[in-house]
Amino acid sequence: MKKPLKSAIYWIILSPLMVLNLFPFAVMFFTAVKPRNELFLYPPRWLPNHFRWQNFVDMWQQTGFGTALFNSLYVSITSAALAVILAIPAAYALSRSRFRGQRAFGQYLLVTQMISPMVLVLGLLQLLVLVGGIDNDSSLILIYGAFNFAFTVMMLQSYFDTIGREIEEASWIDGATRLRSLIRIFLPLAVPAIVVSSTVAFINAWNEFVIALTILRSSASYTLPLLVYSQVAGRYQIEWEQVMAATLLATVPAAIVFSFLQRYLIAGMTAGAVK
């Protein structure tokens, strides 16, 4: 079968799934650019009579979107970096060393992935009250980093196992220390897995809602999920055009991350399964 025909068949098969995935974004976009007097027309109109881009400006100015965007970027990037930095030595030790309790440690990491963060919310809240961590974005960084640690370790270990030991042994023969070999030779080979782990940790922190809702109090500390929620919850009148504009813009950073790192994501997710 010729390649163009094969590609066309794949596109036809996947087109219903693409429509299903893109439909919510289309609803968000067209609602975000509608004038308010067109939101509740009956019968409803799919396309607005004219596009009102001012809705995005009004939303940014009236909701504090810029502050929430900065908070989300700060929390997500920092917590992802924390999880990866702590997970690299742990994953390297699991992949390259044998020590007492190694099997138990691996099982512990697996079990922690089965526990929903919502189960731990009340305990975390009491702990943060004792240490004065309520309404603090730095508390979210520590919590998100801890929750992403186990997955990151397992992801990195799976990839580290595919890197041949002879590469490191050759560097040791040339006089490199284990630490120098890890930094200069081993980690550059593991970039795809590090990118995948960082991206997943970033997205988990970016989308997390329950813990942030429990810990954060003031609007100045809100992350984007809380900002969008605050525009709907407990209001007599909801500005749907602003809600949809905020929701649409909140998806942009995650989309940018995936588009730029797609090459590494594919390599990292497939290499760990091939040994």
CSV table of C-alpha atoms in Angstrom, one decimal:
chain,number,residue,atom,x,y,z
A,1,MET,CA,0.0,0.0,0.0
A,2,LYS,CA,1.4,3.4,-1.0
A,3,LYS,CA,2.3,5.7,1.8
A,4,PRO,CA,-0.1,8.6,0.9
A,5,LEU,CA,-3.0,6.2,0.7
A,6,LYS,CA,-2.0,4.6,4.0
A,7,SER,CA,-1.8,8.0,5.6
A,8,ALA,CA,-5.2,9.0,4.3
A,9,ILE,CA,-6.7,5.8,5.8
A,10,TYR,CA,-5.2,6.5,9.2
A,11,TRP,CA,-6.5,10.1,9.1
A,12,ILE,CA,-10.0,8.8,8.3
A,13,ILE,CA,-9.9,6.3,11.1
A,14,LEU,CA,-8.7,8.8,13.6
A,15,SER,CA,-10.9,11.7,12.6
A,16,PRO,CA,-13.8,10.8,14.9
A,17,LEU,CA,-11.4,10.7,17.9
A,18,MET,CA,-9.9,14.1,16.8
A,19,VAL,CA,-13.3,15.6,16.6
A,20,LEU,CA,-14.2,14.3,20.0
A,21,ASN,CA,-11.0,15.7,21.5
A,22,LEU,CA,-11.2,19.1,19.8
A,23,PHE,CA,-14.9,19.7,20.4
A,24,PRO,CA,-14.5,21.0,24.0
A,25,PHE,CA,-11.8,23.4,22.9
A,26,ALA,CA,-14.1,24.7,20.1
A,27,VAL,CA,-16.9,25.3,22.6
A,28,MET,CA,-14.5,27.2,24.8
A,29,PHE,CA,-13.1,29.3,22.0
A,30,PHE,CA,-16.5,30.3,20.5
A,31,THR,CA,-18.0,31.0,23.9
A,32,ALA,CA,-14.9,33.1,24.8
A,33,VAL,CA,-15.3,35.4,21.8
A,34,LYS,CA,-19.0,35.8,21.8
A,35,PRO,CA,-20.6,39.1,23.0
A,36,ARG,CA,-22.5,38.6,26.2
A,37,ASN,CA,-25.9,39.2,24.6
A,38,GLU,CA,-25.4,36.2,22.3
A,39,LEU,CA,-24.5,33.7,25.0
A,40,PHE,CA,-28.1,32.7,25.8
A,41,LEU,CA,-29.8,33.0,22.5
A,42,TYR,CA,-32.4,30.4,21.6
A,43,PRO,CA,-32.0,28.6,19.3
A,44,PRO,CA,-28.3,28.8,20.2
A,45,ARG,CA,-25.8,30.0,17.5
A,46,TRP,CA,-22.6,28.1,17.0
A,47,LEU,CA,-20.7,31.1,15.5
A,48,PRO,CA,-21.0,34.6,16.9
A,49,ASN,CA,-22.2,37.4,14.7
A,50,HIS,CA,-18.9,39.1,15.4
A,51,PHE,CA,-15.9,38.1,17.4
A,52,ARG,CA,-15.3,40.0,20.6
A,53,TRP,CA,-11.6,39.7,21.4
A,54,GLN,CA,-12.0,42.3,24.2
A,55,ASN,CA,-13.4,39.4,26.4
A,56,PHE,CA,-9.8,38.2,26.8
A,57,VAL,CA,-8.6,41.7,27.9
A,58,ASP,CA,-11.5,42.1,30.3
A,59,MET,CA,-10.9,38.7,31.8
A,60,TRP,CA,-7.2,39.4,32.3
A,61,GLN,CA,-7.9,42.7,34.0
A,62,GLN,CA,-10.8,41.7,36.1
A,63,THR,CA,-9.9,38.3,37.4
A,64,GLY,CA,-6.2,38.6,38.2
A,65,PHE,CA,-5.3,36.0,35.6
A,66,GLY,CA,-1.7,37.2,35.3
A,67,THR,CA,-1.0,36.6,39.0
A,68,ALA,CA,-2.6,33.1,38.9
A,69,LEU,CA,-0.6,32.3,35.7
A,70,PHE,CA,2.7,33.3,37.5
A,71,ASN,CA,1.8,31.2,40.5
A,72,SER,CA,0.9,28.1,38.4
A,73,LEU,CA,4.2,28.4,36.5
A,74,TYR,CA,6.2,28.9,39.6
A,75,VAL,CA,4.6,26.0,41.4
A,76,SER,CA,4.6,23.6,38.5
A,77,ILE,CA,8.1,24.2,37.2
A,78,THR,CA,9.7,24.2,40.7
A,79,SER,CA,7.9,21.1,41.9
A,80,ALA,CA,8.7,19.2,38.7
A,81,ALA,CA,12.4,20.2,39.1
A,82,LEU,CA,12.4,19.2,42.7
A,83,ALA,CA,10.9,15.8,41.9
A,84,VAL,CA,13.4,15.1,39.1
A,85,ILE,CA,16.4,16.2,41.1
A,86,LEU,CA,15.5,14.0,44.0
A,87,ALA,CA,14.5,11.1,41.8
A,88,ILE,CA,17.7,10.9,39.7
A,89,PRO,CA,20.0,9.5,42.4
A,90,ALA,CA,17.3,7.2,43.7
A,91,ALA,CA,16.6,5.8,40.2
A,92,TYR,CA,20.3,5.5,39.5
A,93,ALA,CA,20.8,3.5,42.7
A,94,LEU,CA,17.9,1.2,42.0
A,95,SER,CA,19.2,0.6,38.4
A,96,ARG,CA,22.9,0.2,39.1
A,97,SER,CA,23.3,-1.0,42.7
A,98,ARG,CA,22.1,-3.9,44.9
A,99,PHE,CA,21.4,-3.1,48.5
A,100,ARG,CA,19.4,-4.4,51.4
A,101,GLY,CA,15.7,-3.3,51.3
A,102,GLN,CA,15.8,-2.5,47.6
A,103,ARG,CA,12.8,-4.7,46.8
A,104,ALA,CA,10.9,-3.2,49.7
A,105,PHE,CA,11.7,0.3,48.5
A,106,GLY,CA,10.5,-0.5,45.0
A,107,GLN,CA,7.2,-1.9,46.4
A,108,TYR,CA,6.8,1.2,48.6
A,109,LEU,CA,7.1,3.4,45.5
A,110,LEU,CA,4.5,1.3,43.8
A,111,VAL,CA,2.1,1.4,46.7
A,112,THR,CA,2.3,5.2,47.0
A,113,GLN,CA,1.0,5.5,43.5
A,114,MET,CA,-2.2,3.7,44.5
A,115,ILE,CA,-3.0,6.3,47.2
A,116,SER,CA,-5.2,9.2,46.1
A,117,PRO,CA,-4.0,12.6,47.2
A,118,MET,CA,-7.5,13.3,48.4
A,119,VAL,CA,-7.1,10.7,51.1
A,120,LEU,CA,-4.2,12.6,52.6
A,121,VAL,CA,-5.7,16.1,52.3
A,122,LEU,CA,-6.9,16.4,55.9
A,123,GLY,CA,-3.6,15.1,57.3
A,124,LEU,CA,-1.6,17.5,55.1
A,125,LEU,CA,-3.9,20.4,56.2
A,126,GLN,CA,-3.3,19.6,59.9
A,127,LEU,CA,0.5,19.4,59.3
A,128,LEU,CA,0.6,22.7,57.4
A,129,VAL,CA,-1.4,24.4,60.1
A,130,LEU,CA,1.2,23.3,62.7
A,131,VAL,CA,4.2,24.5,60.6
A,132,GLY,CA,2.4,27.7,59.3
A,133,GLY,CA,2.3,26.6,55.7
A,134,ILE,CA,-1.3,27.5,54.9
A,135,ASP,CA,-1.9,29.9,52.0
A,136,ASN,CA,1.6,29.5,50.8
A,137,ASP,CA,2.6,28.4,47.3
A,138,SER,CA,5.8,27.0,48.5
A,139,SER,CA,3.8,24.4,50.5
A,140,LEU,CA,2.3,23.2,47.2
A,141,ILE,CA,5.8,22.9,45.7
A,142,LEU,CA,6.9,20.5,48.4
A,143,ILE,CA,3.6,18.5,48.3
A,144,TYR,CA,3.5,18.2,44.5
A,145,GLY,CA,7.2,17.3,44.4
A,146,ALA,CA,6.6,14.5,47.0
A,147,PHE,CA,3.6,13.1,45.1
A,148,ASN,CA,5.5,13.1,41.8
A,149,PHE,CA,8.6,11.6,43.3
A,150,ALA,CA,7.5,7.9,43.1
A,151,PHE,CA,6.4,8.0,39.5
A,152,THR,CA,9.5,9.9,38.5
A,153,VAL,CA,11.8,7.3,40.1
A,154,MET,CA,10.0,4.4,38.4
A,155,MET,CA,10.1,6.1,35.1
A,156,LEU,CA,13.8,7.0,35.3
A,157,GLN,CA,14.8,3.6,36.6
A,158,SER,CA,13.0,1.9,33.6
A,159,TYR,CA,15.0,4.0,31.2
A,160,PHE,CA,18.3,3.8,33.1
A,161,ASP,CA,18.1,0.0,32.8
A,162,THR,CA,18.3,0.3,29.0
A,163,ILE,CA,21.6,2.2,29.1
A,164,GLY,CA,24.5,-0.2,28.9
A,165,ARG,CA,26.8,-0.5,31.8
A,166,GLU,CA,29.8,-0.8,29.5
A,167,ILE,CA,29.5,2.9,28.7
A,168,GLU,CA,30.1,3.8,32.4
A,169,GLU,CA,32.8,1.2,32.8
A,170,ALA,CA,34.7,2.6,29.9
A,171,SER,CA,34.7,6.1,31.5
A,172,TRP,CA,35.9,4.6,34.8
A,173,ILE,CA,38.8,3.0,33.0
A,174,ASP,CA,39.6,6.4,31.6
A,175,GLY,CA,39.8,7.8,35.1
A,176,ALA,CA,36.4,9.4,35.6
A,177,THR,CA,34.8,9.2,39.0
A,178,ARG,CA,31.4,7.7,39.4
A,179,LEU,CA,29.9,11.1,40.0
A,180,ARG,CA,31.7,12.6,36.9
A,181,SER,CA,30.6,9.7,34.8
A,182,LEU,CA,27.0,10.1,36.0
A,183,ILE,CA,26.9,13.9,35.2
A,184,ARG,CA,28.9,14.0,31.9
A,185,ILE,CA,28.1,10.7,30.3
A,186,PHE,CA,25.1,8.9,31.9
A,187,LEU,CA,22.6,11.7,32.3
A,188,PRO,CA,23.0,13.1,28.7
A,189,LEU,CA,22.0,9.7,27.5
A,190,ALA,CA,18.9,9.8,29.7
A,191,VAL,CA,17.6,13.2,28.5
A,192,PRO,CA,14.5,11.7,26.9
A,193,ALA,CA,13.4,10.0,30.1
A,194,ILE,CA,14.2,13.1,32.2
A,195,VAL,CA,12.1,15.3,29.8
A,196,VAL,CA,9.2,12.8,30.0
A,197,SER,CA,9.3,12.7,33.8
A,198,SER,CA,9.6,16.4,34.1
A,199,THR,CA,6.7,17.0,31.7
A,200,VAL,CA,4.4,14.6,33.5
A,201,ALA,CA,5.3,16.1,36.9
A,202,PHE,CA,4.7,19.6,35.4
A,203,ILE,CA,1.3,18.7,34.0
A,204,ASN,CA,0.2,16.9,37.3
A,205,ALA,CA,1.1,20.1,39.3
A,206,TRP,CA,-0.5,22.4,36.6
A,207,ASN,CA,-3.8,20.6,36.7
A,208,GLU,CA,-4.0,19.7,40.5
A,209,PHE,CA,-7.1,21.3,42.2
A,210,VAL,CA,-8.1,19.6,45.4
A,211,ILE,CA,-4.9,20.2,47.5
A,212,ALA,CA,-4.6,23.7,46.2
A,213,LEU,CA,-8.3,24.4,47.1
A,214,THR,CA,-7.6,23.1,50.6
A,215,ILE,CA,-4.4,25.0,51.3
A,216,LEU,CA,-4.7,28.3,49.5
A,217,ARG,CA,-6.9,31.0,50.9
A,218,SER,CA,-6.2,34.4,49.3
A,219,SER,CA,-6.7,35.2,45.7
A,220,ALA,CA,-3.1,36.4,45.5
A,221,SER,CA,-2.0,32.8,46.0
A,222,TYR,CA,-4.4,31.2,43.6
A,223,THR,CA,-3.2,28.9,40.8
A,224,LEU,CA,-5.1,28.8,37.5
A,225,PRO,CA,-7.5,25.9,38.5
A,226,LEU,CA,-8.5,27.9,41.5
A,227,LEU,CA,-8.9,31.1,39.6
A,228,VAL,CA,-11.3,29.4,37.1
A,229,TYR,CA,-13.2,27.8,39.9
A,230,SER,CA,-13.5,31.1,41.7
A,231,GLN,CA,-15.2,32.6,38.7
A,232,VAL,CA,-18.0,30.0,38.9
A,233,ALA,CA,-18.5,28.9,42.5
A,234,GLY,CA,-20.8,30.9,44.8
A,235,ARG,CA,-21.7,33.6,42.2
A,236,TYR,CA,-25.2,34.8,41.4
A,237,GLN,CA,-24.1,35.9,37.9
A,238,ILE,CA,-21.4,34.0,36.0
A,239,GLU,CA,-19.5,35.8,33.2
A,240,TRP,CA,-19.3,32.7,31.0
A,241,GLU,CA,-17.3,34.5,28.3
A,242,GLN,CA,-14.6,35.3,30.9
A,243,VAL,CA,-14.7,31.8,32.4
A,244,MET,CA,-14.1,30.2,28.9
A,245,ALA,CA,-11.5,32.8,28.0
A,246,ALA,CA,-9.6,31.9,31.3
A,247,THR,CA,-10.0,28.2,30.7
A,248,LEU,CA,-8.8,28.4,27.1
A,249,LEU,CA,-5.7,30.4,28.1
A,250,ALA,CA,-4.9,28.0,30.9
A,251,THR,CA,-4.5,25.2,28.4
A,252,VAL,CA,-1.9,27.1,26.4
A,253,PRO,CA,1.3,26.5,28.5
A,254,ALA,CA,0.6,22.8,28.6
A,255,ALA,CA,0.1,22.7,24.9
A,256,ILE,CA,3.3,24.6,24.3
A,257,VAL,CA,5.3,22.2,26.5
A,258,PHE,CA,4.0,19.2,24.7
A,259,SER,CA,4.5,20.7,21.2
A,260,PHE,CA,8.2,21.6,21.9
A,261,LEU,CA,9.1,18.4,23.7
A,262,GLN,CA,7.1,16.0,21.6
A,263,ARG,CA,10.3,14.4,20.1
A,264,TYR,CA,11.7,13.7,23.6
A,265,LEU,CA,8.3,12.5,24.9
A,266,ILE,CA,8.0,9.8,22.2
A,267,ALA,CA,11.6,8.6,22.6
A,268,GLY,CA,11.3,8.5,26.4
A,269,MET,CA,8.0,6.7,26.5
A,270,THR,CA,9.1,4.0,24.0
A,271,ALA,CA,12.7,3.4,25.0
A,272,GLY,CA,11.9,2.2,28.5
A,273,ALA,CA,9.8,-0.7,27.1
A,274,VAL,CA,12.5,-1.9,24.7
A,275,LYS,CA,15.3,-3.7,26.5
